[in-house]
Amino acid sequence: MKIYDTLIIGGGQAGVSVAYFLRRRKLDYVILDDQDQAGGSWLQTWDSLRLFSPTQFSSLSGWMMSKSQEEYPTKTEFIRYLQAYEKRYNFPVRRNTKVISVTKERGIFKVETNQAIWYSKTLVSATGTAGQPFVPNYPNQELFQGNQLHSLDYRNADELIHKKVLIVGGGNSGAQILAEVSKVAQTEWVTLDAPQFLPDDIDGRYLFNAATQKFLDKPVNTSSGVKTSLRNIVMVNSVKDARDRNVLHAKRPFISFYEKGVIWRDNIQEEFDLVIWCTGFKANLEHLQSLGIIKNNRIETNYTRSVQEPNLWLVGYGSWTGFASATIYGVGKTARQTVKEISEVFNVGSD
Ligand code: FAD
């Protein structure tokens, strides 16, 4: 029975970031990924997606992405970069390998997959959030006879010509999908609060810098007087165009569904053919259920390290696994610290 030093579960940007820092250690490791190619969940996003991070904030540790044609890269450019990144560093990846459960046997992790059983002394879970699309509960949702789609399953607006579409969610996904669908269909947009748009003259670089400064508790240069958050909607060209067409208006949530659509707060009913839920994701921790350490869909961590299972690290899931760890820009820092801690377990030195 072969026992690895480390197994990384998930071969998206978080998994390969950990591999980048691991590759110079004298440790025996493998990435297990359930897809048939590199690219992580970017492979499952809609066709016209534009990243909200400019090129220099869309690069992983050690190797810059080449400049995009426009300020914000397309998903295809980023997937190509991820594929090239994996090739450049020749990471050991096992594809089409889905981890089903993780248990402990005499202090070693037993990792059961759809292919084989793997054993490892330490484990990094980097399975992202795309496996757990989140849809909020609304009264009478089951009565609605139209279609419902999560943004994860939206590809393009080809089938939506002349349809009536309700888009729910006030982030970049909601804004970009609304921008596209509203070109061919009649749309309404629902957000919990008024959507926060980043001003046109403040680009994505400012957003990431300001978020970092805030996190470090350093004063943010407020000469522009603009308050920013990584949750702001970035004005990529398609969203600017939607604003020019006067479709970027959001309503507060409806109170209930009915058979043909939704009932607004003033009790007016409105018919819809389709609801697109751009309402985000939760951490995909299904494979770790068997360890019995998940509470409220989270695992208690000290930075990325599990408190209850100190030989388990969680990378890339969101702020609970390190500042901006669910962004391309942020994941490198958490990956580096994770590998530092793994190296200490094996006493093999670190950066
Ligand atoms: P993933 O990309 O989901 O990778 C996880 C990998 O693990 C996948 O290959 C998955 O198939 C695999 N996996 C899952 N479960 C298992 C299992 N049990 N066994 C084996 N393999 C498994 N961030 C930015 O910085 N800039 C942006 O512009 C930006 N735009 C975004 C737009 C959208 C629509 C979304 C949803 C997110 C965006 N993000 C952006 C956030 C973030 O960068 C991405 O979500 C990113 O894909 C997360 O990478 P990850 O490696 O953590 O997870």
mmCIF file of C-alpha atoms and ligand atoms in Angstrom:
data_model
loop_
_atom_site.group_PDB
_atom_site.id
_atom_site.type_symbol
_atom_site.label_atom_id
_atom_site.label_comp_id
_atom_site.label_asym_id
_atom_site.label_seq_id
_atom_site.Cartn_x
_atom_site.Cartn_y
_atom_site.Cartn_z
ATOM 1 C CA MET A 1 0.000 0.000 0.000
ATOM 2 C CA LYS A 2 1.577 3.270 -1.148
ATOM 3 C CA ILE A 3 1.232 6.184 1.262
ATOM 4 C CA TYR A 4 1.655 9.674 -0.222
ATOM 5 C CA ASP A 5 2.954 12.598 1.782
ATOM 6 C CA THR A 6 0.205 14.845 0.431
ATOM 7 C CA LEU A 7 -2.835 14.526 -1.780
ATOM 8 C CA ILE A 8 -4.460 17.632 -3.223
ATOM 9 C CA ILE A 9 -8.161 17.140 -3.938
ATOM 10 C CA GLY A 10 -9.230 19.458 -6.778
ATOM 11 C CA GLY A 11 -7.177 20.654 -9.745
ATOM 12 C CA GLY A 12 -8.552 24.172 -10.205
ATOM 13 C CA GLN A 13 -6.578 27.347 -9.545
ATOM 14 C CA ALA A 14 -6.441 26.615 -5.794
ATOM 15 C CA GLY A 15 -5.127 23.065 -6.269
ATOM 16 C CA VAL A 16 -2.434 24.048 -8.770
ATOM 17 C CA SER A 17 -1.410 27.009 -6.591
ATOM 18 C CA VAL A 18 -0.675 24.596 -3.752
ATOM 19 C CA ALA A 19 1.155 22.324 -6.207
ATOM 20 C CA TYR A 20 3.274 25.291 -7.375
ATOM 21 C CA PHE A 21 4.697 25.772 -3.873
ATOM 22 C CA LEU A 22 4.922 22.018 -3.193
ATOM 23 C CA ARG A 23 6.879 21.154 -6.317
ATOM 24 C CA ARG A 24 10.294 22.050 -4.925
ATOM 25 C CA ARG A 25 9.802 20.151 -1.683
ATOM 26 C CA LYS A 26 11.002 16.590 -1.462
ATOM 27 C CA LEU A 27 7.461 15.403 -0.944
ATOM 28 C CA ASP A 28 5.489 12.759 -2.752
ATOM 29 C CA TYR A 29 2.229 14.369 -3.866
ATOM 30 C CA VAL A 30 -0.504 14.068 -6.470
ATOM 31 C CA ILE A 31 -3.483 16.202 -7.496
ATOM 32 C CA LEU A 32 -6.767 14.297 -7.847
ATOM 33 C CA ASP A 33 -9.300 16.051 -10.081
ATOM 34 C CA ASP A 34 -12.653 14.835 -11.325
ATOM 35 C CA GLN A 35 -12.580 16.665 -14.670
ATOM 36 C CA ASP A 36 -10.982 15.458 -17.903
ATOM 37 C CA GLN A 37 -8.897 18.604 -18.453
ATOM 38 C CA ALA A 38 -7.325 21.555 -16.644
ATOM 39 C CA GLY A 39 -9.427 24.648 -15.978
ATOM 40 C CA GLY A 40 -11.405 23.942 -12.796
ATOM 41 C CA SER A 41 -14.875 25.393 -12.623
ATOM 42 C CA TRP A 42 -14.019 28.006 -15.265
ATOM 43 C CA LEU A 43 -14.868 25.226 -17.724
ATOM 44 C CA GLN A 44 -18.471 25.371 -16.507
ATOM 45 C CA THR A 45 -19.099 29.111 -16.719
ATOM 46 C CA TRP A 46 -21.168 30.883 -19.383
ATOM 47 C CA ASP A 47 -19.612 31.438 -22.802
ATOM 48 C CA SER A 48 -19.245 35.231 -22.770
ATOM 49 C CA LEU A 49 -17.912 35.559 -19.203
ATOM 50 C CA ARG A 50 -15.413 38.352 -18.620
ATOM 51 C CA LEU A 51 -13.253 38.144 -15.534
ATOM 52 C CA PHE A 52 -13.751 41.018 -13.093
ATOM 53 C CA SER A 53 -10.034 41.004 -12.335
ATOM 54 C CA PRO A 54 -7.643 42.696 -14.796
ATOM 55 C CA THR A 55 -4.759 40.610 -16.182
ATOM 56 C CA GLN A 56 -2.224 41.309 -13.440
ATOM 57 C CA PHE A 57 -4.790 40.283 -10.818
ATOM 58 C CA SER A 58 -5.705 37.206 -12.856
ATOM 59 C CA SER A 59 -2.310 35.541 -12.603
ATOM 60 C CA LEU A 60 -1.190 32.739 -10.339
ATOM 61 C CA SER A 61 2.078 32.580 -8.403
ATOM 62 C CA GLY A 62 5.287 32.556 -10.409
ATOM 63 C CA TRP A 63 4.027 33.226 -13.934
ATOM 64 C CA MET A 64 2.064 36.190 -15.290
ATOM 65 C CA MET A 65 -0.801 35.676 -17.659
ATOM 66 C CA SER A 66 -0.071 37.393 -20.982
ATOM 67 C CA LYS A 67 -1.951 40.620 -21.526
ATOM 68 C CA SER A 68 -5.551 40.202 -22.531
ATOM 69 C CA GLN A 69 -6.913 41.902 -25.642
ATOM 70 C CA GLU A 70 -9.144 43.998 -23.412
ATOM 71 C CA GLU A 71 -8.548 45.023 -19.821
ATOM 72 C CA TYR A 72 -10.635 42.159 -18.446
ATOM 73 C CA PRO A 73 -9.689 38.692 -19.775
ATOM 74 C CA THR A 74 -12.276 36.344 -21.257
ATOM 75 C CA LYS A 75 -12.857 33.001 -19.589
ATOM 76 C CA THR A 76 -11.268 31.288 -22.581
ATOM 77 C CA GLU A 77 -8.066 33.292 -22.147
ATOM 78 C CA PHE A 78 -7.975 32.359 -18.474
ATOM 79 C CA ILE A 79 -8.655 28.652 -19.101
ATOM 80 C CA ARG A 80 -5.827 28.606 -21.680
ATOM 81 C CA TYR A 81 -3.548 30.225 -19.116
ATOM 82 C CA LEU A 82 -4.507 27.628 -16.468
ATOM 83 C CA GLN A 83 -3.833 24.810 -18.929
ATOM 84 C CA ALA A 84 -0.461 26.299 -19.868
ATOM 85 C CA TYR A 85 0.380 26.832 -16.185
ATOM 86 C CA GLU A 86 -0.249 23.183 -15.393
ATOM 87 C CA LYS A 87 1.873 22.100 -18.362
ATOM 88 C CA ARG A 88 4.692 24.547 -17.598
ATOM 89 C CA TYR A 89 5.211 23.126 -14.100
ATOM 90 C CA ASN A 90 4.347 19.563 -15.050
ATOM 91 C CA PHE A 91 2.224 18.927 -12.002
ATOM 92 C CA PRO A 92 1.290 15.300 -11.310
ATOM 93 C CA VAL A 93 -2.480 15.279 -11.901
ATOM 94 C CA ARG A 94 -4.842 12.317 -11.985
ATOM 95 C CA ARG A 95 -7.850 13.297 -14.105
ATOM 96 C CA ASN A 96 -11.368 11.851 -14.024
ATOM 97 C CA THR A 97 -10.743 10.981 -10.406
ATOM 98 C CA LYS A 98 -13.559 11.995 -8.113
ATOM 99 C CA VAL A 99 -12.968 11.782 -4.392
ATOM 100 C CA ILE A 100 -16.048 10.285 -2.821
ATOM 101 C CA SER A 101 -15.073 10.068 0.838
ATOM 102 C CA VAL A 102 -12.189 10.623 3.214
ATOM 103 C CA THR A 103 -11.702 8.687 6.427
ATOM 104 C CA LYS A 104 -8.829 8.107 8.839
ATOM 105 C CA GLU A 105 -7.106 4.728 9.341
ATOM 106 C CA ARG A 106 -4.408 4.584 11.978
ATOM 107 C CA GLY A 107 -3.580 8.252 11.557
ATOM 108 C CA ILE A 108 -3.463 8.074 7.724
ATOM 109 C CA PHE A 109 -6.082 9.551 5.400
ATOM 110 C CA LYS A 110 -7.901 6.939 3.323
ATOM 111 C CA VAL A 111 -9.200 8.669 0.194
ATOM 112 C CA GLU A 112 -11.813 6.717 -1.740
ATOM 113 C CA THR A 113 -12.312 7.757 -5.353
ATOM 114 C CA ASN A 114 -14.306 6.497 -8.324
ATOM 115 C CA GLN A 115 -11.020 4.943 -9.560
ATOM 116 C CA ALA A 116 -9.052 3.613 -6.614
ATOM 117 C CA ILE A 117 -8.264 4.087 -2.953
ATOM 118 C CA TRP A 118 -5.392 6.432 -2.092
ATOM 119 C CA TYR A 119 -3.590 6.867 1.217
ATOM 120 C CA SER A 120 -1.876 9.993 2.424
ATOM 121 C CA LYS A 121 -0.279 11.459 5.540
ATOM 122 C CA THR A 122 -1.605 14.948 4.828
ATOM 123 C CA LEU A 123 -4.408 16.300 2.686
ATOM 124 C CA VAL A 124 -5.296 19.541 0.947
ATOM 125 C CA SER A 125 -8.908 20.021 -0.047
ATOM 126 C CA ALA A 126 -9.304 22.516 -2.910
ATOM 127 C CA THR A 127 -12.628 21.515 -4.421
ATOM 128 C CA GLY A 128 -14.042 25.022 -4.834
ATOM 129 C CA THR A 129 -17.697 25.932 -4.665
ATOM 130 C CA ALA A 130 -19.116 25.150 -8.109
ATOM 131 C CA GLY A 131 -20.281 21.729 -6.886
ATOM 132 C CA GLN A 132 -22.683 23.459 -4.484
ATOM 133 C CA PRO A 133 -24.722 26.072 -6.348
ATOM 134 C CA PHE A 134 -26.894 28.026 -3.910
ATOM 135 C CA VAL A 135 -30.550 28.860 -4.587
ATOM 136 C CA PRO A 136 -32.484 30.738 -1.881
ATOM 137 C CA ASN A 137 -35.900 29.523 -0.762
ATOM 138 C CA TYR A 138 -38.940 31.523 -1.780
ATOM 139 C CA PRO A 139 -42.508 30.626 -0.804
ATOM 140 C CA ASN A 140 -44.369 28.484 -3.348
ATOM 141 C CA GLN A 141 -41.255 27.949 -5.459
ATOM 142 C CA GLU A 142 -42.465 24.436 -6.245
ATOM 143 C CA LEU A 143 -45.671 25.833 -7.803
ATOM 144 C CA PHE A 144 -43.816 27.783 -10.505
ATOM 145 C CA GLN A 145 -44.298 26.045 -13.843
ATOM 146 C CA GLY A 146 -41.626 27.972 -15.730
ATOM 147 C CA ASN A 147 -37.966 26.965 -15.853
ATOM 148 C CA GLN A 148 -35.333 27.683 -13.235
ATOM 149 C CA LEU A 149 -31.635 27.713 -13.952
ATOM 150 C CA HIS A 150 -28.613 28.427 -11.784
ATOM 151 C CA SER A 151 -25.935 30.654 -13.344
ATOM 152 C CA LEU A 152 -23.726 27.532 -13.303
ATOM 153 C CA ASP A 153 -25.975 25.992 -15.975
ATOM 154 C CA TYR A 154 -26.418 29.142 -18.066
ATOM 155 C CA ARG A 155 -24.355 29.113 -21.272
ATOM 156 C CA ASN A 156 -25.776 31.835 -23.551
ATOM 157 C CA ALA A 157 -29.037 33.523 -24.496
ATOM 158 C CA ASP A 158 -29.624 31.582 -27.738
ATOM 159 C CA GLU A 159 -32.753 29.825 -26.452
ATOM 160 C CA LEU A 160 -34.171 32.898 -24.766
ATOM 161 C CA ILE A 161 -35.224 35.052 -27.709
ATOM 162 C CA HIS A 162 -38.489 36.877 -26.885
ATOM 163 C CA LYS A 163 -38.808 35.099 -23.533
ATOM 164 C CA LYS A 164 -39.613 36.807 -20.233
ATOM 165 C CA VAL A 165 -36.692 36.234 -17.856
ATOM 166 C CA LEU A 166 -36.210 37.071 -14.184
ATOM 167 C CA ILE A 167 -32.585 37.344 -13.078
ATOM 168 C CA VAL A 168 -31.909 37.110 -9.354
ATOM 169 C CA GLY A 169 -28.626 38.187 -7.762
ATOM 170 C CA GLY A 170 -26.645 41.410 -7.443
ATOM 171 C CA GLY A 171 -23.070 40.338 -8.157
ATOM 172 C CA ASN A 172 -20.956 40.279 -11.292
ATOM 173 C CA SER A 173 -22.710 37.109 -12.515
ATOM 174 C CA GLY A 174 -26.159 38.685 -12.242
ATOM 175 C CA ALA A 175 -25.038 41.871 -13.978
ATOM 176 C CA GLN A 176 -23.203 40.119 -16.839
ATOM 177 C CA ILE A 177 -25.972 37.583 -17.476
ATOM 178 C CA LEU A 178 -28.621 40.320 -17.328
ATOM 179 C CA ALA A 179 -26.575 42.344 -19.810
ATOM 180 C CA GLU A 180 -26.530 39.455 -22.276
ATOM 181 C CA VAL A 181 -30.074 38.139 -21.839
ATOM 182 C CA SER A 182 -31.639 41.610 -22.023
ATOM 183 C CA LYS A 183 -30.430 41.923 -25.615
ATOM 184 C CA VAL A 184 -32.860 39.222 -26.771
ATOM 185 C CA ALA A 185 -35.435 38.823 -24.006
ATOM 186 C CA GLN A 186 -37.567 40.942 -21.733
ATOM 187 C CA THR A 187 -35.863 40.987 -18.327
ATOM 188 C CA GLU A 188 -36.387 41.984 -14.718
ATOM 189 C CA TRP A 189 -33.551 42.000 -12.189
ATOM 190 C CA VAL A 190 -33.926 41.257 -8.476
ATOM 191 C CA THR A 191 -31.235 42.064 -5.932
ATOM 192 C CA LEU A 192 -31.386 42.055 -2.114
ATOM 193 C CA ASP A 193 -30.097 45.644 -1.949
ATOM 194 C CA ALA A 194 -29.407 48.248 -4.606
ATOM 195 C CA PRO A 195 -26.552 46.872 -6.781
ATOM 196 C CA GLN A 196 -23.165 48.490 -6.165
ATOM 197 C CA PHE A 197 -21.416 49.377 -9.418
ATOM 198 C CA LEU A 198 -17.758 50.281 -9.554
ATOM 199 C CA PRO A 199 -17.430 53.702 -11.240
ATOM 200 C CA ASP A 200 -16.217 53.507 -14.859
ATOM 201 C CA ASP A 201 -13.098 55.537 -14.135
ATOM 202 C CA ILE A 202 -12.008 53.222 -11.292
ATOM 203 C CA ASP A 203 -10.654 50.046 -12.779
ATOM 204 C CA GLY A 204 -10.285 46.575 -11.313
ATOM 205 C CA ARG A 205 -6.729 47.268 -10.162
ATOM 206 C CA TYR A 206 -8.021 49.877 -7.738
ATOM 207 C CA LEU A 207 -10.636 47.449 -6.467
ATOM 208 C CA PHE A 208 -8.094 44.763 -5.563
ATOM 209 C CA ASN A 209 -5.620 47.271 -4.102
ATOM 210 C CA ALA A 210 -8.293 48.928 -1.998
ATOM 211 C CA ALA A 211 -9.615 45.575 -0.757
ATOM 212 C CA THR A 212 -6.081 44.542 0.233
ATOM 213 C CA GLN A 213 -5.405 47.824 2.019
ATOM 214 C CA LYS A 214 -8.669 47.526 3.925
ATOM 215 C CA PHE A 215 -7.832 43.953 4.888
ATOM 216 C CA LEU A 216 -4.409 45.034 6.144
ATOM 217 C CA ASP A 217 -6.163 47.780 8.101
ATOM 218 C CA LYS A 218 -4.233 50.428 6.227
ATOM 219 C CA PRO A 219 -5.954 53.666 5.243
ATOM 220 C CA VAL A 220 -7.379 53.485 1.724
ATOM 221 C CA ASN A 221 -6.669 56.407 -0.576
ATOM 222 C CA THR A 222 -10.104 57.950 -0.660
ATOM 223 C CA SER A 223 -9.240 60.925 -2.821
ATOM 224 C CA SER A 224 -11.871 59.692 -5.258
ATOM 225 C CA GLY A 225 -14.335 59.429 -2.367
ATOM 226 C CA VAL A 226 -15.370 55.994 -3.629
ATOM 227 C CA LYS A 227 -16.079 53.136 -1.254
ATOM 228 C CA THR A 228 -15.211 49.804 -2.859
ATOM 229 C CA SER A 229 -15.605 46.150 -2.073
ATOM 230 C CA LEU A 230 -14.576 43.020 -3.949
ATOM 231 C CA ARG A 231 -18.322 42.439 -4.291
ATOM 232 C CA ASN A 232 -18.816 45.582 -6.409
ATOM 233 C CA ILE A 233 -19.972 45.035 -9.967
ATOM 234 C CA VAL A 234 -17.120 45.763 -12.361
ATOM 235 C CA MET A 235 -18.165 47.778 -15.409
ATOM 236 C CA VAL A 236 -16.968 45.436 -18.149
ATOM 237 C CA ASN A 237 -18.058 46.527 -21.636
ATOM 238 C CA SER A 238 -21.184 44.339 -21.750
ATOM 239 C CA VAL A 239 -22.455 45.817 -18.474
ATOM 240 C CA LYS A 240 -21.708 49.378 -19.657
ATOM 241 C CA ASP A 241 -23.667 48.589 -22.793
ATOM 242 C CA ALA A 242 -26.604 47.311 -20.687
ATOM 243 C CA ARG A 243 -26.536 50.561 -18.754
ATOM 244 C CA ASP A 244 -26.623 52.500 -22.035
ATOM 245 C CA ARG A 245 -29.676 50.448 -23.043
ATOM 246 C CA ASN A 246 -31.257 51.409 -19.699
ATOM 247 C CA VAL A 247 -31.778 47.846 -18.464
ATOM 248 C CA LEU A 248 -29.623 47.902 -15.323
ATOM 249 C CA HIS A 249 -32.510 48.505 -12.947
ATOM 250 C CA ALA A 250 -32.978 46.164 -10.014
ATOM 251 C CA LYS A 251 -36.039 45.569 -7.858
ATOM 252 C CA ARG A 252 -36.051 44.307 -4.286
ATOM 253 C CA PRO A 253 -37.123 40.647 -3.868
ATOM 254 C CA PHE A 254 -40.630 39.414 -4.571
ATOM 255 C CA ILE A 255 -42.675 37.827 -1.796
ATOM 256 C CA SER A 256 -43.642 34.573 -3.419
ATOM 257 C CA PHE A 257 -43.878 32.488 -6.555
ATOM 258 C CA TYR A 258 -47.172 31.476 -8.123
ATOM 259 C CA GLU A 259 -47.809 29.062 -11.010
ATOM 260 C CA LYS A 260 -46.907 31.512 -13.782
ATOM 261 C CA GLY A 261 -44.358 33.797 -12.156
ATOM 262 C CA VAL A 262 -43.768 35.869 -9.043
ATOM 263 C CA ILE A 263 -45.813 38.093 -6.736
ATOM 264 C CA TRP A 264 -44.170 41.433 -5.950
ATOM 265 C CA ARG A 265 -44.399 43.237 -2.614
ATOM 266 C CA ASP A 266 -47.343 45.315 -3.799
ATOM 267 C CA ASN A 267 -49.171 42.007 -4.512
ATOM 268 C CA ILE A 268 -48.927 42.488 -8.280
ATOM 269 C CA GLN A 269 -48.356 39.215 -10.125
ATOM 270 C CA GLU A 270 -45.974 39.055 -13.065
ATOM 271 C CA GLU A 271 -45.489 36.141 -15.454
ATOM 272 C CA PHE A 272 -42.042 34.779 -16.331
ATOM 273 C CA ASP A 273 -40.823 31.948 -18.545
ATOM 274 C CA LEU A 274 -37.533 31.490 -16.738
ATOM 275 C CA VAL A 275 -35.751 32.434 -13.525
ATOM 276 C CA ILE A 276 -31.940 32.531 -13.586
ATOM 277 C CA TRP A 277 -30.469 32.268 -10.091
ATOM 278 C CA CYS A 278 -27.190 34.203 -9.926
ATOM 279 C CA THR A 279 -27.116 33.641 -6.202
ATOM 280 C CA GLY A 280 -23.712 32.139 -5.668
ATOM 281 C CA PHE A 281 -22.308 28.959 -4.223
ATOM 282 C CA LYS A 282 -21.346 27.241 -1.011
ATOM 283 C CA ALA A 283 -18.168 25.343 -0.200
ATOM 284 C CA ASN A 284 -18.101 21.915 -1.830
ATOM 285 C CA LEU A 285 -17.112 19.739 1.155
ATOM 286 C CA GLU A 286 -19.227 16.666 0.397
ATOM 287 C CA HIS A 287 -16.186 14.350 0.231
ATOM 288 C CA LEU A 288 -15.158 15.384 3.775
ATOM 289 C CA GLN A 289 -18.539 14.635 5.408
ATOM 290 C CA SER A 290 -17.190 11.277 6.548
ATOM 291 C CA LEU A 291 -14.623 13.013 8.802
ATOM 292 C CA GLY A 292 -17.471 14.430 10.929
ATOM 293 C CA ILE A 293 -15.913 17.886 11.270
ATOM 294 C CA ILE A 294 -18.276 19.969 9.115
ATOM 295 C CA LYS A 295 -20.569 22.455 10.859
ATOM 296 C CA ASN A 296 -22.855 24.792 8.915
ATOM 297 C CA ASN A 297 -21.072 23.785 5.736
ATOM 298 C CA ARG A 298 -17.721 24.925 7.109
ATOM 299 C CA ILE A 299 -14.762 23.366 8.828
ATOM 300 C CA GLU A 300 -13.165 25.239 11.694
ATOM 301 C CA THR A 301 -9.796 26.462 10.481
ATOM 302 C CA ASN A 302 -6.795 28.342 11.668
ATOM 303 C CA TYR A 303 -6.101 30.201 8.385
ATOM 304 C CA THR A 304 -6.252 27.180 6.034
ATOM 305 C CA ARG A 305 -5.525 24.419 8.545
ATOM 306 C CA SER A 306 -8.294 22.383 10.095
ATOM 307 C CA VAL A 307 -8.365 22.776 13.855
ATOM 308 C CA GLN A 308 -9.783 19.294 14.489
ATOM 309 C CA GLU A 309 -7.752 17.497 11.786
ATOM 310 C CA PRO A 310 -4.380 19.291 11.811
ATOM 311 C CA ASN A 311 -3.101 17.322 8.801
ATOM 312 C CA LEU A 312 -5.927 18.663 6.637
ATOM 313 C CA TRP A 313 -5.818 22.076 4.884
ATOM 314 C CA LEU A 314 -8.642 23.827 3.018
ATOM 315 C CA VAL A 315 -7.645 26.189 0.239
ATOM 316 C CA GLY A 316 -9.642 28.556 -1.971
ATOM 317 C CA TYR A 317 -13.143 28.421 -0.497
ATOM 318 C CA GLY A 318 -13.598 32.026 0.644
ATOM 319 C CA SER A 319 -12.566 34.463 3.334
ATOM 320 C CA TRP A 320 -12.851 31.764 6.025
ATOM 321 C CA THR A 321 -9.832 30.085 4.375
ATOM 322 C CA GLY A 322 -7.807 33.319 4.054
ATOM 323 C CA PHE A 323 -8.367 36.804 2.673
ATOM 324 C CA ALA A 324 -9.647 36.730 -0.923
ATOM 325 C CA SER A 325 -8.721 33.038 -1.155
ATOM 326 C CA ALA A 326 -11.578 32.479 -3.622
ATOM 327 C CA THR A 327 -9.950 34.886 -6.090
ATOM 328 C CA ILE A 328 -7.090 34.290 -8.487
ATOM 329 C CA TYR A 329 -5.129 37.077 -6.871
ATOM 330 C CA GLY A 330 -5.705 35.942 -3.292
ATOM 331 C CA VAL A 331 -5.250 32.190 -3.546
ATOM 332 C CA GLY A 332 -1.445 32.299 -3.938
ATOM 333 C CA LYS A 333 -0.842 33.692 -0.454
ATOM 334 C CA THR A 334 -2.976 31.024 1.182
ATOM 335 C CA ALA A 335 -1.353 28.292 -0.921
ATOM 336 C CA ARG A 336 2.136 29.451 0.086
ATOM 337 C CA GLN A 337 1.279 29.447 3.809
ATOM 338 C CA THR A 338 -0.378 26.025 3.452
ATOM 339 C CA VAL A 339 2.758 24.521 1.911
ATOM 340 C CA LYS A 340 4.905 26.149 4.588
ATOM 341 C CA GLU A 341 2.845 24.353 7.238
ATOM 342 C CA ILE A 342 2.871 21.031 5.352
ATOM 343 C CA SER A 343 6.660 21.315 4.990
ATOM 344 C CA GLU A 344 6.970 21.799 8.733
ATOM 345 C CA VAL A 345 5.064 18.547 9.330
ATOM 346 C CA PHE A 346 7.712 16.720 7.269
ATOM 347 C CA ASN A 347 10.578 18.928 8.341
ATOM 348 C CA VAL A 348 11.584 19.618 4.740
ATOM 349 C CA GLY A 349 12.100 23.388 4.968
ATOM 350 C CA SER A 350 10.045 26.112 3.388
ATOM 351 C CA ASP A 351 10.326 29.415 1.479
HETATM 352 P P1 FAD B 1 -12.596 25.326 -8.843
HETATM 353 O O1 FAD B 1 -12.219 26.134 -10.001
HETATM 354 O O2 FAD B 1 -14.034 24.954 -8.669
HETATM 355 O O3 FAD B 1 -11.715 23.997 -8.880
HETATM 356 C C1 FAD B 1 -12.014 22.871 -8.087
HETATM 357 C C2 FAD B 1 -11.695 21.638 -8.878
HETATM 358 O O4 FAD B 1 -11.935 20.515 -8.040
HETATM 359 C C3 FAD B 1 -12.584 21.467 -10.099
HETATM 360 O O5 FAD B 1 -11.831 20.997 -11.183
HETATM 361 C C4 FAD B 1 -13.603 20.430 -9.632
HETATM 362 O O6 FAD B 1 -14.188 19.733 -10.690
HETATM 363 C C5 FAD B 1 -12.736 19.566 -8.744
HETATM 364 N N1 FAD B 1 -13.475 18.795 -7.740
HETATM 365 C C6 FAD B 1 -14.549 19.166 -7.023
HETATM 366 N N2 FAD B 1 -14.935 18.183 -6.199
HETATM 367 C C7 FAD B 1 -14.065 17.151 -6.397
HETATM 368 C C8 FAD B 1 -13.946 15.846 -5.833
HETATM 369 N N3 FAD B 1 -14.780 15.406 -4.887
HETATM 370 N N4 FAD B 1 -12.943 15.065 -6.276
HETATM 371 C C9 FAD B 1 -12.072 15.497 -7.222
HETATM 372 N N5 FAD B 1 -12.147 16.720 -7.795
HETATM 373 C C10 FAD B 1 -13.135 17.549 -7.367
HETATM 374 N N6 FAD B 1 -12.091 35.370 -9.269
HETATM 375 C C11 FAD B 1 -11.223 36.300 -9.701
HETATM 376 O O7 FAD B 1 -10.164 36.479 -9.104
HETATM 377 N N7 FAD B 1 -11.492 37.049 -10.804
HETATM 378 C C12 FAD B 1 -12.640 36.903 -11.502
HETATM 379 O O8 FAD B 1 -12.851 37.617 -12.472
HETATM 380 C C13 FAD B 1 -13.579 35.916 -11.079
HETATM 381 N N8 FAD B 1 -14.726 35.721 -11.761
HETATM 382 C C14 FAD B 1 -15.582 34.753 -11.346
HETATM 383 C C15 FAD B 1 -16.762 34.551 -12.061
HETATM 384 C C16 FAD B 1 -17.662 33.590 -11.675
HETATM 385 C C17 FAD B 1 -18.935 33.397 -12.447
HETATM 386 C C18 FAD B 1 -17.407 32.799 -10.531
HETATM 387 C C19 FAD B 1 -18.389 31.745 -10.098
HETATM 388 C C20 FAD B 1 -16.237 32.993 -9.807
HETATM 389 C C21 FAD B 1 -15.318 33.967 -10.190
HETATM 390 N N9 FAD B 1 -14.133 34.191 -9.483
HETATM 391 C C22 FAD B 1 -13.257 35.151 -9.915
HETATM 392 C C23 FAD B 1 -13.846 33.449 -8.238
HETATM 393 C C24 FAD B 1 -12.824 32.303 -8.315
HETATM 394 O O9 FAD B 1 -11.610 32.760 -8.868
HETATM 395 C C25 FAD B 1 -13.327 31.083 -9.099
HETATM 396 O O10 FAD B 1 -14.529 30.614 -8.540
HETATM 397 C C26 FAD B 1 -12.319 29.911 -9.137
HETATM 398 O O11 FAD B 1 -12.711 29.017 -10.138
HETATM 399 C C27 FAD B 1 -12.160 29.120 -7.841
HETATM 400 O O12 FAD B 1 -11.084 28.206 -8.025
HETATM 401 P P2 FAD B 1 -10.899 26.901 -7.129
HETATM 402 O O13 FAD B 1 -9.674 26.224 -7.597
HETATM 403 O O14 FAD B 1 -11.013 27.245 -5.695
HETATM 404 O O15 FAD B 1 -12.182 26.011 -7.464
#
